[in-house]
């Protein structure tokens, strides 16, 4: 990070903070708790990138000679660390300047503790460079159509934060939306009123108050009155300002998070740094959002407005993809208003979203529907009721059904597996292992396994033996036998695994050694 030394021509030291929590239940069945929506490729400014990757790319786009983008901080759940890591590595293939540290939460405590972890890390790193870095804080599950407009607004917010204020991006409302909180600003600024402009000439509004999610009539009134903006949960501020404001308004959260930070462990190997706060200490932190803990208390706050907050307007085609109807809205619509993905055939169908993951999906004579197909589930909903998908997820949870948590195809740090078929006393999986990767050295109490190599080379530990198998060769792992599967080659290894036994649950694994810290 670069120290800010010249007030007339400052160099901004920026740390992106990507809040990568949440489960995206309203985007089931594509989004699952084990593979939440931020890691999905849905839509937005680059359809080949996940929402998580888009969030990082958008912030790095403002980097220039005056704006030095430092190490990206990813705050995510421990269970999602390898999903985030894999997608970060994909980004590095095209943007080698992106480096990141993953701050791993043992449980969800909402966004205020998450940002506090990032601020403590940034302040700790800043001590070595005598700088007070600016944090750009954004959720990982949003999309923006106009990247240039986003960059301009973000640069304005950075200029505001440089002066010690808190900047919030306020989304230009396009409809009387009831699913968002609102920001009420003072009357619109005149372009000649330089006192109310950020240093780059972009309008910065004084925030009068924050408003909770309104009903439909109230939201319509907001749009008619003007001066109201959606709160998209994006903030720009110095690390020291956040910690000072938290100390003022929620010292309990600050003290508890500092205790968890002091008990942290750091695991750094290769291009990866995992930082884990103390588990017991972190679980004791009060759960609270950034808005409730600090931001909503800042307008007219303590003596002489110690924590001034300004809003920069963002008119860039923003959407948080909170439900399937939002995915339809930002998607590329055909002449009949349909948005499709995958293998689909439509006739006399209008204004619908049809997503096919694994097979042909056809629609005949329907309108305003959401049809989402995955390998293990199909969801059909009226577009107007797409928010209510969460009620299906609640039923899945109540029935303890695995479709809530995992897809049939499950990502693992070493690759993935796809549960192809199962019945009484058997299960068939297709398994792919990345080049150079290996599964843990493990044993199963209740099942035996048969492995058939269909692609690549497998190094197999089977008890005291280590053997090499190539395509069309197979082996048998007896019940209770210690074993390991590894890929010593430079291309992906693919095998078919047939399990047989009295119990075939994923929890029947005893790990002895594990490259990924799971033993």
Short mmCIF file of C-alpha atoms in Angstrom, two decimals:
data_model
loop_
_atom_site.label_atom_id
_atom_site.label_comp_id
_atom_site.label_asym_id
_atom_site.label_seq_id
_atom_site.Cartn_x
_atom_site.Cartn_y
_atom_site.Cartn_z
CA UNK A 1 0.00 0.00 0.00
CA UNK A 2 1.16 3.51 -0.76
CA UNK A 3 1.19 6.26 1.82
CA UNK A 4 -0.96 9.30 1.07
CA UNK A 5 1.49 12.18 1.19
CA UNK A 6 0.44 14.99 -1.16
CA UNK A 7 -2.90 16.63 -0.37
CA UNK A 8 -2.89 18.56 -3.63
CA UNK A 9 -2.35 15.43 -5.70
CA UNK A 10 -3.13 12.52 -3.36
CA UNK A 11 -2.45 8.89 -4.09
CA UNK A 12 -5.36 6.89 -2.72
CA UNK A 13 -4.49 3.57 -1.12
CA UNK A 14 -7.50 1.33 -1.66
CA UNK A 15 -8.41 -2.01 -0.12
CA UNK A 16 -11.46 -3.75 -1.64
CA UNK A 17 -13.57 -5.52 0.99
CA UNK A 18 -15.86 -8.13 -0.53
CA UNK A 19 -18.60 -9.30 1.83
CA UNK A 20 -19.12 -12.82 0.58
CA UNK A 21 -21.68 -14.28 2.97
CA UNK A 22 -25.33 -15.19 2.57
CA UNK A 23 -27.06 -18.18 1.05
CA UNK A 24 -29.30 -16.67 -1.64
CA UNK A 25 -32.30 -18.83 -0.74
CA UNK A 26 -34.63 -16.94 -3.11
CA UNK A 27 -32.54 -18.16 -6.07
CA UNK A 28 -33.06 -21.84 -5.24
CA UNK A 29 -32.63 -24.36 -6.83
CA UNK A 30 -29.59 -22.86 -8.58
CA UNK A 31 -28.33 -21.27 -5.36
CA UNK A 32 -27.78 -23.65 -2.43
CA UNK A 33 -26.23 -23.10 0.99
CA UNK A 34 -23.20 -25.08 -0.19
CA UNK A 35 -22.97 -23.07 -3.44
CA UNK A 36 -24.66 -19.69 -2.83
CA UNK A 37 -25.65 -17.16 -5.49
CA UNK A 38 -22.50 -15.00 -5.32
CA UNK A 39 -20.56 -17.85 -6.93
CA UNK A 40 -23.08 -18.32 -9.75
CA UNK A 41 -22.72 -17.00 -13.29
CA UNK A 42 -26.10 -15.33 -13.77
CA UNK A 43 -25.91 -12.02 -15.61
CA UNK A 44 -24.43 -8.57 -15.48
CA UNK A 45 -21.52 -6.68 -16.98
CA UNK A 46 -19.65 -9.89 -17.88
CA UNK A 47 -21.75 -13.03 -18.29
CA UNK A 48 -18.66 -15.26 -18.13
CA UNK A 49 -17.91 -14.18 -14.55
CA UNK A 50 -19.69 -15.03 -11.33
CA UNK A 51 -21.24 -12.23 -9.29
CA UNK A 52 -18.32 -12.58 -6.85
CA UNK A 53 -15.78 -12.16 -9.64
CA UNK A 54 -17.69 -9.19 -11.07
CA UNK A 55 -17.59 -7.44 -7.67
CA UNK A 56 -13.81 -7.70 -7.52
CA UNK A 57 -13.30 -6.72 -11.16
CA UNK A 58 -15.49 -3.59 -10.81
CA UNK A 59 -13.41 -2.19 -7.96
CA UNK A 60 -10.08 -2.96 -9.62
CA UNK A 61 -11.26 -1.09 -12.71
CA UNK A 62 -10.76 2.27 -10.91
CA UNK A 63 -7.05 1.64 -10.33
CA UNK A 64 -4.69 4.22 -11.88
CA UNK A 65 -1.60 6.28 -10.98
CA UNK A 66 -3.51 8.08 -8.23
CA UNK A 67 -5.50 5.11 -7.00
CA UNK A 68 -3.45 2.14 -5.86
CA UNK A 69 -5.57 -0.98 -5.41
CA UNK A 70 -4.12 -3.06 -2.60
CA UNK A 71 -4.78 -6.59 -1.50
CA UNK A 72 -8.44 -7.59 -1.78
CA UNK A 73 -10.02 -8.80 1.47
CA UNK A 74 -12.64 -11.52 1.09
CA UNK A 75 -14.82 -12.04 4.16
CA UNK A 76 -16.56 -15.37 3.75
CA UNK A 77 -17.69 -18.46 5.57
CA UNK A 78 -15.15 -21.16 6.35
CA UNK A 79 -17.21 -23.64 4.30
CA UNK A 80 -16.97 -21.47 1.16
CA UNK A 81 -13.22 -20.80 1.24
CA UNK A 82 -12.31 -23.09 -1.63
CA UNK A 83 -15.14 -21.83 -3.84
CA UNK A 84 -13.81 -18.30 -3.36
CA UNK A 85 -10.22 -19.43 -3.84
CA UNK A 86 -10.96 -21.26 -7.11
CA UNK A 87 -12.77 -18.26 -8.54
CA UNK A 88 -9.97 -15.92 -7.44
CA UNK A 89 -7.49 -18.10 -9.28
CA UNK A 90 -9.66 -17.88 -12.39
CA UNK A 91 -9.47 -14.09 -12.14
CA UNK A 92 -5.70 -14.19 -11.80
CA UNK A 93 -5.48 -15.91 -15.17
CA UNK A 94 -6.72 -12.65 -16.73
CA UNK A 95 -5.72 -10.11 -14.05
CA UNK A 96 -2.41 -11.10 -12.51
CA UNK A 97 -2.36 -7.98 -10.31
CA UNK A 98 -5.26 -9.24 -8.16
CA UNK A 99 -4.07 -10.56 -4.81
CA UNK A 100 -6.35 -11.51 -1.95
CA UNK A 101 -6.55 -12.59 1.67
CA UNK A 102 -9.53 -14.63 2.87
CA UNK A 103 -10.92 -13.74 6.30
CA UNK A 104 -12.86 -16.85 7.30
CA UNK A 105 -15.86 -16.60 9.60
CA UNK A 106 -16.72 -19.75 11.59
CA UNK A 107 -20.38 -18.63 11.63
CA UNK A 108 -22.50 -15.84 10.23
CA UNK A 109 -22.60 -12.75 12.47
CA UNK A 110 -23.92 -10.28 9.86
CA UNK A 111 -21.98 -7.53 8.10
CA UNK A 112 -20.79 -5.25 10.94
CA UNK A 113 -18.42 -7.85 12.45
CA UNK A 114 -17.33 -8.81 8.91
CA UNK A 115 -16.31 -5.24 8.08
CA UNK A 116 -14.64 -4.91 11.49
CA UNK A 117 -12.43 -7.91 10.73
CA UNK A 118 -11.42 -6.27 7.45
CA UNK A 119 -10.75 -2.91 9.13
CA UNK A 120 -8.60 -4.51 11.83
CA UNK A 121 -6.60 -6.35 9.16
CA UNK A 122 -6.21 -3.20 7.06
CA UNK A 123 -5.16 -1.11 10.05
CA UNK A 124 -2.67 -3.77 11.10
CA UNK A 125 -1.15 -3.82 7.63
CA UNK A 126 -1.23 -0.03 7.43
CA UNK A 127 0.98 0.31 10.50
CA UNK A 128 3.91 -0.98 8.45
CA UNK A 129 3.36 1.67 5.73
CA UNK A 130 2.18 4.54 7.95
CA UNK A 131 -1.04 4.75 5.93
CA UNK A 132 -4.72 4.76 6.75
CA UNK A 133 -6.17 2.78 3.84
CA UNK A 134 -9.56 3.48 2.33
CA UNK A 135 -11.93 0.51 2.34
CA UNK A 136 -14.34 -0.01 -0.54
CA UNK A 137 -16.99 -2.27 0.94
CA UNK A 138 -19.39 -4.13 -1.33
CA UNK A 139 -21.55 -7.25 -1.21
CA UNK A 140 -20.44 -10.03 -3.55
CA UNK A 141 -23.86 -10.72 -5.07
CA UNK A 142 -24.75 -7.62 -7.09
CA UNK A 143 -24.62 -6.78 -10.77
CA UNK A 144 -23.99 -3.51 -12.65
CA UNK A 145 -24.64 -2.93 -16.34
CA UNK A 146 -22.71 0.33 -16.82
CA UNK A 147 -19.17 -0.22 -15.58
CA UNK A 148 -17.97 3.26 -16.58
CA UNK A 149 -20.72 4.97 -14.57
CA UNK A 150 -19.94 2.75 -11.59
CA UNK A 151 -16.23 3.65 -11.74
CA UNK A 152 -17.01 7.38 -11.88
CA UNK A 153 -19.29 7.19 -8.84
CA UNK A 154 -16.79 5.06 -6.94
CA UNK A 155 -13.94 7.49 -7.63
CA UNK A 156 -16.09 10.29 -6.27
CA UNK A 157 -16.79 8.25 -3.14
CA UNK A 158 -13.05 7.63 -2.69
CA UNK A 159 -12.44 11.39 -2.79
CA UNK A 160 -15.05 11.91 -0.08
CA UNK A 161 -13.57 9.17 2.10
CA UNK A 162 -10.11 10.70 1.67
CA UNK A 163 -11.41 13.78 3.51
CA UNK A 164 -12.46 11.62 6.47
CA UNK A 165 -16.18 11.30 5.75
CA UNK A 166 -18.18 8.13 5.13
CA UNK A 167 -19.41 7.77 1.55
CA UNK A 168 -22.39 5.62 0.62
CA UNK A 169 -23.51 4.82 -2.91
CA UNK A 170 -27.21 5.56 -3.37
CA UNK A 171 -28.92 3.76 -6.24
CA UNK A 172 -31.09 5.85 -8.55
CA UNK A 173 -34.55 4.25 -8.09
CA UNK A 174 -36.31 3.02 -11.21
CA UNK A 175 -39.49 1.70 -9.60
CA UNK A 176 -41.37 1.85 -6.26
CA UNK A 177 -39.37 -1.08 -4.91
CA UNK A 178 -40.44 -2.44 -1.51
CA UNK A 179 -37.51 -4.82 -1.09
CA UNK A 180 -34.85 -2.17 -0.41
CA UNK A 181 -34.16 0.35 2.31
CA UNK A 182 -34.07 3.99 1.16
CA UNK A 183 -31.70 6.90 1.70
CA UNK A 184 -33.38 10.30 2.12
CA UNK A 185 -31.13 13.16 1.03
CA UNK A 186 -31.42 16.88 1.36
CA UNK A 187 -32.65 18.69 -1.76
CA UNK A 188 -30.69 17.95 -4.93
CA UNK A 189 -27.50 19.99 -5.27
CA UNK A 190 -27.02 22.60 -7.92
CA UNK A 191 -24.06 21.92 -10.19
CA UNK A 192 -22.69 25.39 -9.29
CA UNK A 193 -22.75 24.64 -5.57
CA UNK A 194 -19.12 23.53 -5.29
CA UNK A 195 -19.38 23.09 -1.54
CA UNK A 196 -21.64 20.12 -2.13
CA UNK A 197 -19.50 18.48 -4.78
CA UNK A 198 -16.78 15.88 -4.27
CA UNK A 199 -13.29 16.81 -5.41
CA UNK A 200 -13.79 15.37 -8.89
CA UNK A 201 -17.00 17.33 -9.51
CA UNK A 202 -19.40 14.42 -8.90
CA UNK A 203 -22.47 15.34 -6.86
CA UNK A 204 -22.33 14.35 -3.20
CA UNK A 205 -25.58 14.67 -1.25
CA UNK A 206 -25.96 15.22 2.46
CA UNK A 207 -27.85 12.30 3.98
CA UNK A 208 -30.87 13.40 5.98
CA UNK A 209 -31.99 9.98 7.22
CA UNK A 210 -32.35 6.30 6.36
CA UNK A 211 -35.76 4.74 5.79
CA UNK A 212 -36.73 1.11 6.32
CA UNK A 213 -38.27 -0.97 3.52
CA UNK A 214 -41.58 0.77 2.72
CA UNK A 215 -44.91 -0.56 1.51
CA UNK A 216 -45.92 -0.05 -2.11
CA UNK A 217 -47.82 3.22 -1.61
CA UNK A 218 -45.03 4.77 0.44
CA UNK A 219 -42.39 3.72 -2.09
CA UNK A 220 -44.43 5.31 -4.89
CA UNK A 221 -44.64 8.51 -2.85
CA UNK A 222 -40.85 8.50 -2.41
CA UNK A 223 -40.32 8.40 -6.15
CA UNK A 224 -42.84 11.19 -6.71
CA UNK A 225 -41.21 13.44 -4.10
CA UNK A 226 -37.63 12.82 -5.27
CA UNK A 227 -34.52 12.88 -3.09
CA UNK A 228 -34.89 9.19 -2.19
CA UNK A 229 -32.39 6.53 -3.29
CA UNK A 230 -32.08 2.79 -2.78
CA UNK A 231 -29.52 1.65 -0.23
CA UNK A 232 -27.34 -0.90 -2.05
CA UNK A 233 -25.07 -1.63 0.93
CA UNK A 234 -21.90 -0.18 -0.66
CA UNK A 235 -19.68 2.04 1.49
CA UNK A 236 -16.32 3.79 1.13
CA UNK A 237 -14.47 4.93 4.25
CA UNK A 238 -11.13 4.82 6.01
CA UNK A 239 -10.41 1.84 8.25
CA UNK A 240 -9.81 4.19 11.19
CA UNK A 241 -13.14 5.95 10.64
CA UNK A 242 -15.09 2.68 10.76
CA UNK A 243 -13.36 1.56 13.95
CA UNK A 244 -13.85 4.96 15.61
CA UNK A 245 -17.54 5.05 14.64
CA UNK A 246 -18.08 1.50 15.88
CA UNK A 247 -16.40 2.43 19.17
CA UNK A 248 -18.83 5.35 19.47
CA UNK A 249 -22.03 3.53 18.56
CA UNK A 250 -21.43 -0.18 19.24
CA UNK A 251 -18.39 -0.63 21.50
CA UNK A 252 -19.63 -4.12 22.40
CA UNK A 253 -19.23 -5.29 18.79
CA UNK A 254 -15.79 -3.69 18.53
CA UNK A 255 -14.53 -5.22 21.78
CA UNK A 256 -15.83 -8.69 20.93
CA UNK A 257 -14.41 -8.58 17.40
CA UNK A 258 -11.03 -7.37 18.69
CA UNK A 259 -10.97 -10.37 21.05
CA UNK A 260 -11.65 -12.71 18.13
CA UNK A 261 -8.97 -10.94 16.08
CA UNK A 262 -6.37 -11.29 18.83
CA UNK A 263 -7.09 -15.04 18.90
CA UNK A 264 -6.68 -15.39 15.12
CA UNK A 265 -4.60 -17.96 13.27
CA UNK A 266 -2.99 -17.37 9.86
CA UNK A 267 -2.45 -20.10 7.29
CA UNK A 268 -0.32 -18.88 4.39
CA UNK A 269 0.87 -21.23 1.67
CA UNK A 270 1.61 -20.50 -1.97
CA UNK A 271 -0.71 -17.79 -3.31
CA UNK A 272 -3.23 -18.26 -0.50
CA UNK A 273 -3.59 -16.63 2.92
CA UNK A 274 -6.41 -17.78 5.20
CA UNK A 275 -7.01 -15.73 8.36
CA UNK A 276 -9.25 -17.35 10.97
CA UNK A 277 -10.47 -15.32 13.97
CA UNK A 278 -10.81 -17.18 17.24
CA UNK A 279 -13.87 -19.41 16.87
CA UNK A 280 -15.31 -19.16 20.37
CA UNK A 281 -14.62 -15.43 20.53
CA UNK A 282 -16.17 -14.80 17.11
CA UNK A 283 -19.32 -16.76 17.91
CA UNK A 284 -19.80 -14.47 20.94
CA UNK A 285 -19.94 -11.30 18.79
CA UNK A 286 -23.39 -9.67 18.61
CA UNK A 287 -24.92 -10.14 15.16
CA UNK A 288 -25.61 -6.79 13.51
CA UNK A 289 -25.55 -5.14 10.08
CA UNK A 290 -23.29 -2.27 9.04
CA UNK A 291 -26.36 -0.06 8.60
CA UNK A 292 -27.90 -0.68 12.02
CA UNK A 293 -24.61 -0.67 13.92
CA UNK A 294 -23.20 2.58 12.52
CA UNK A 295 -24.42 4.04 9.22
CA UNK A 296 -28.00 4.87 10.20
CA UNK A 297 -26.72 6.65 13.33
CA UNK A 298 -24.37 8.97 11.43
CA UNK A 299 -26.77 11.67 10.13
CA UNK A 300 -26.76 14.29 12.91
CA UNK A 301 -24.54 12.07 15.08
CA UNK A 302 -22.43 13.07 18.08
CA UNK A 303 -20.81 16.43 18.77
CA UNK A 304 -20.14 18.49 15.63
CA UNK A 305 -21.22 15.56 13.46
CA UNK A 306 -18.09 13.54 14.22
CA UNK A 307 -18.90 10.98 11.52
CA UNK A 308 -20.25 12.92 8.53
CA UNK A 309 -21.86 10.79 5.86
CA UNK A 310 -22.30 11.75 2.21
CA UNK A 311 -24.14 9.95 -0.58
CA UNK A 312 -22.92 9.62 -4.15
CA UNK A 313 -25.62 8.81 -6.68
CA UNK A 314 -25.13 5.60 -8.66
CA UNK A 315 -27.08 5.37 -11.91
CA UNK A 316 -25.45 2.35 -13.53
CA UNK A 317 -28.06 -0.36 -14.02
CA UNK A 318 -27.54 -1.82 -10.53
CA UNK A 319 -29.39 -4.89 -9.29
CA UNK A 320 -28.83 -7.16 -6.31
CA UNK A 321 -30.53 -10.13 -8.00
CA UNK A 322 -32.53 -10.78 -4.87
CA UNK A 323 -35.05 -13.02 -6.63
CA UNK A 324 -35.61 -14.75 -9.97
CA UNK A 325 -37.71 -11.87 -11.24
CA UNK A 326 -34.64 -9.62 -10.89
CA UNK A 327 -32.59 -12.09 -12.92
CA UNK A 328 -35.24 -11.85 -15.65
CA UNK A 329 -35.14 -8.05 -15.51
CA UNK A 330 -31.38 -7.79 -16.13
CA UNK A 331 -31.23 -10.68 -18.63
CA UNK A 332 -31.10 -10.38 -22.41
CA UNK A 333 -34.72 -10.65 -23.51
CA UNK A 334 -35.87 -11.91 -26.90
CA UNK A 335 -38.69 -10.38 -28.94
CA UNK A 336 -41.30 -11.98 -26.68
CA UNK A 337 -39.66 -10.82 -23.46
CA UNK A 338 -38.17 -14.24 -22.62
CA UNK A 339 -34.76 -14.80 -21.03
CA UNK A 340 -33.35 -18.29 -21.60
CA UNK A 341 -30.27 -20.20 -20.60
CA UNK A 342 -29.23 -23.71 -21.62
CA UNK A 343 -31.14 -26.12 -23.87
CA UNK A 344 -34.62 -24.62 -24.21
CA UNK A 345 -37.46 -24.68 -26.76
CA UNK A 346 -40.36 -22.21 -26.51
CA UNK A 347 -43.58 -21.66 -28.39
CA UNK A 348 -46.23 -19.04 -27.68
CA UNK A 349 -44.36 -18.14 -24.48
CA UNK A 350 -43.90 -14.58 -23.22
CA UNK A 351 -42.10 -12.62 -20.49
CA UNK A 352 -40.66 -15.72 -18.85
CA UNK A 353 -37.30 -16.86 -17.49
CA UNK A 354 -36.32 -20.42 -18.43
CA UNK A 355 -33.02 -21.85 -17.17
CA UNK A 356 -31.98 -25.39 -18.19
CA UNK A 357 -28.92 -26.84 -16.47
CA UNK A 358 -28.81 -30.48 -17.57
CA UNK A 359 -31.58 -31.30 -20.07
CA UNK A 360 -34.02 -29.89 -22.60
CA UNK A 361 -36.69 -27.66 -21.06
CA UNK A 362 -39.68 -26.67 -23.20
CA UNK A 363 -42.50 -24.23 -22.53
CA UNK A 364 -45.79 -23.94 -24.42
CA UNK A 365 -48.41 -21.21 -24.14
CA UNK A 366 -47.29 -19.71 -20.83
CA UNK A 367 -46.58 -16.16 -19.67
CA UNK A 368 -44.75 -14.54 -16.76
CA UNK A 369 -43.26 -17.77 -15.45
CA UNK A 370 -39.95 -18.69 -13.82
CA UNK A 371 -38.79 -22.22 -14.76
CA UNK A 372 -35.47 -23.34 -13.26
CA UNK A 373 -34.13 -26.86 -13.93
CA UNK A 374 -31.15 -28.50 -12.27
CA UNK A 375 -30.02 -32.12 -12.16
CA UNK A 376 -31.99 -32.84 -8.98
CA UNK A 377 -34.78 -30.26 -8.84
CA UNK A 378 -37.23 -28.24 -10.97
CA UNK A 379 -38.84 -25.04 -9.71
CA UNK A 380 -41.78 -23.30 -11.41
CA UNK A 381 -43.13 -19.97 -10.14
CA UNK A 382 -45.18 -17.02 -11.23
CA UNK A 383 -42.77 -14.12 -11.76
CA UNK A 384 -44.87 -11.94 -9.46
CA UNK A 385 -44.31 -14.44 -6.61
CA UNK A 386 -40.62 -15.17 -7.13
CA UNK A 387 -39.76 -13.75 -3.67
CA UNK A 388 -41.72 -16.63 -2.14
CA UNK A 389 -39.23 -19.28 -3.30
CA UNK A 390 -37.72 -18.90 0.18
CA UNK A 391 -40.81 -20.70 1.55
CA UNK A 392 -39.87 -23.81 -0.47
CA UNK A 393 -36.38 -23.62 1.01
CA UNK A 394 -37.92 -23.44 4.48
CA UNK A 395 -39.87 -26.63 3.76
CA UNK A 396 -36.71 -28.36 2.51
CA UNK A 397 -34.96 -27.39 5.73
CA UNK A 398 -37.85 -28.59 7.87
CA UNK A 399 -37.76 -31.94 6.07
CA UNK A 400 -33.93 -32.05 6.29
CA UNK A 401 -33.67 -32.59 2.55
CA UNK A 402 -30.23 -32.40 0.99
CA UNK A 403 -31.52 -30.39 -1.98
CA UNK A 404 -31.41 -27.32 0.26
CA UNK A 405 -27.68 -27.59 0.81
CA UNK A 406 -25.96 -29.21 -2.15
CA UNK A 407 -26.36 -29.77 -5.85
CA UNK A 408 -26.02 -33.24 -7.29
CA UNK A 409 -22.64 -32.01 -8.53
CA UNK A 410 -20.60 -30.82 -5.54
CA UNK A 411 -17.46 -28.66 -5.66
CA UNK A 412 -14.54 -29.76 -3.52
CA UNK A 413 -11.08 -28.19 -3.06
CA UNK A 414 -9.55 -31.03 -5.06
CA UNK A 415 -12.16 -30.98 -7.87
CA UNK A 416 -15.78 -32.17 -7.83
CA UNK A 417 -18.08 -35.18 -7.64
CA UNK A 418 -21.45 -35.83 -9.25
CA UNK A 419 -23.83 -38.33 -7.62
CA UNK A 420 -25.09 -40.07 -10.76
CA UNK A 421 -27.35 -42.73 -9.22
CA UNK A 422 -28.18 -44.39 -5.94
CA UNK A 423 -30.45 -47.04 -4.48
CA UNK A 424 -30.62 -49.49 -1.62
CA UNK A 425 -27.01 -50.24 -0.52
CA UNK A 426 -25.32 -48.58 -3.51
CA UNK A 427 -24.33 -45.15 -4.87
CA UNK A 428 -22.57 -44.23 -8.11
CA UNK A 429 -20.41 -41.11 -8.41
CA UNK A 430 -18.48 -39.45 -11.19
CA UNK A 431 -15.35 -37.86 -9.68
CA UNK A 432 -12.90 -35.39 -11.21
CA UNK A 433 -9.58 -34.52 -9.53
CA UNK A 434 -7.56 -31.45 -10.53
CA UNK A 435 -3.97 -31.90 -11.79
CA UNK A 436 -1.63 -32.26 -8.82
CA UNK A 437 -4.49 -32.51 -6.32
CA UNK A 438 -5.41 -35.34 -3.97
CA UNK A 439 -8.24 -36.38 -1.68
CA UNK A 440 -7.56 -36.92 2.01
CA UNK A 441 -6.05 -40.12 3.38
CA UNK A 442 -9.25 -41.62 4.74
CA UNK A 443 -11.28 -44.64 5.78
CA UNK A 444 -15.00 -45.59 5.78
CA UNK A 445 -16.63 -47.71 8.48
CA UNK A 446 -19.73 -48.76 6.54
CA UNK A 447 -18.93 -48.94 2.83
CA UNK A 448 -16.57 -50.41 0.27
CA UNK A 449 -15.66 -48.65 -3.01
CA UNK A 450 -14.89 -49.72 -6.56
CA UNK A 451 -12.91 -47.23 -8.71
CA UNK A 452 -12.73 -47.24 -12.52
CA UNK A 453 -10.41 -44.75 -14.26
CA UNK A 454 -12.02 -43.23 -17.36
CA UNK A 455 -9.62 -40.36 -18.01
CA UNK A 456 -6.09 -39.49 -16.89
CA UNK A 457 -3.74 -41.21 -14.45
CA UNK A 458 -4.61 -42.13 -10.85
CA UNK A 459 -2.21 -42.66 -7.97
CA UNK A 460 -4.05 -44.82 -5.47
CA UNK A 461 -3.07 -45.60 -1.89
CA UNK A 462 -4.87 -48.80 -0.86
CA UNK A 463 -3.74 -49.91 2.58
CA UNK A 464 0.03 -50.50 2.39
CA UNK A 465 0.06 -50.47 -1.43
CA UNK A 466 0.50 -47.49 -3.78
CA UNK A 467 -0.49 -48.24 -7.38
CA UNK A 468 -0.84 -46.30 -10.62
CA UNK A 469 -3.91 -46.83 -12.81
CA UNK A 470 -4.68 -45.50 -16.28
CA UNK A 471 -7.83 -45.43 -18.44
CA UNK A 472 -10.05 -48.54 -18.25
CA UNK A 473 -8.20 -49.95 -15.22
CA UNK A 474 -9.91 -50.43 -11.85
CA UNK A 475 -9.37 -51.28 -8.19
CA UNK A 476 -11.36 -52.22 -5.09
CA UNK A 477 -11.20 -50.48 -1.68
CA UNK A 478 -12.48 -52.81 1.08
CA UNK A 479 -14.62 -51.51 3.92
CA UNK A 480 -12.39 -50.15 6.71
CA UNK A 481 -9.32 -49.87 4.45
CA UNK A 482 -7.20 -46.69 4.61
CA UNK A 483 -7.00 -45.18 1.13
CA UNK A 484 -6.31 -42.09 -0.94
CA UNK A 485 -6.92 -40.94 -4.53
CA UNK A 486 -4.44 -38.52 -6.15
CA UNK A 487 -3.81 -37.06 -9.59
CA UNK A 488 -0.07 -36.92 -10.36
CA UNK A 489 -0.66 -35.82 -13.96
CA UNK A 490 -1.03 -32.49 -15.74
CA UNK A 491 -4.59 -33.12 -16.97
CA UNK A 492 -7.78 -33.73 -14.97
CA UNK A 493 -8.32 -37.24 -13.61
CA UNK A 494 -11.81 -38.69 -13.92
CA UNK A 495 -13.07 -41.89 -12.30
CA UNK A 496 -16.37 -43.66 -11.70
CA UNK A 497 -16.85 -44.69 -8.07
CA UNK A 498 -19.35 -47.35 -7.05
CA UNK A 499 -20.05 -47.42 -3.30
CA UNK A 500 -21.71 -50.39 -1.63
CA UNK A 501 -22.61 -50.94 2.00
CA UNK A 502 -25.14 -50.47 4.78
CA UNK A 503 -24.64 -46.69 5.11
CA UNK A 504 -23.51 -44.35 2.32
CA UNK A 505 -23.69 -40.90 3.96
CA UNK A 506 -21.00 -38.28 3.34
CA UNK A 507 -20.28 -38.16 7.07
CA UNK A 508 -18.87 -41.71 7.04
CA UNK A 509 -15.33 -40.40 6.53
CA UNK A 510 -12.43 -40.67 8.96
CA UNK A 511 -9.61 -38.40 7.71
CA UNK A 512 -6.03 -39.08 8.75
CA UNK A 513 -4.17 -36.60 6.53
CA UNK A 514 -5.58 -33.74 4.47
CA UNK A 515 -3.95 -31.08 2.30
CA UNK A 516 -6.87 -28.74 2.95
CA UNK A 517 -6.91 -28.71 6.75
CA UNK A 518 -10.01 -30.90 7.18
CA UNK A 519 -8.48 -33.79 9.15
#
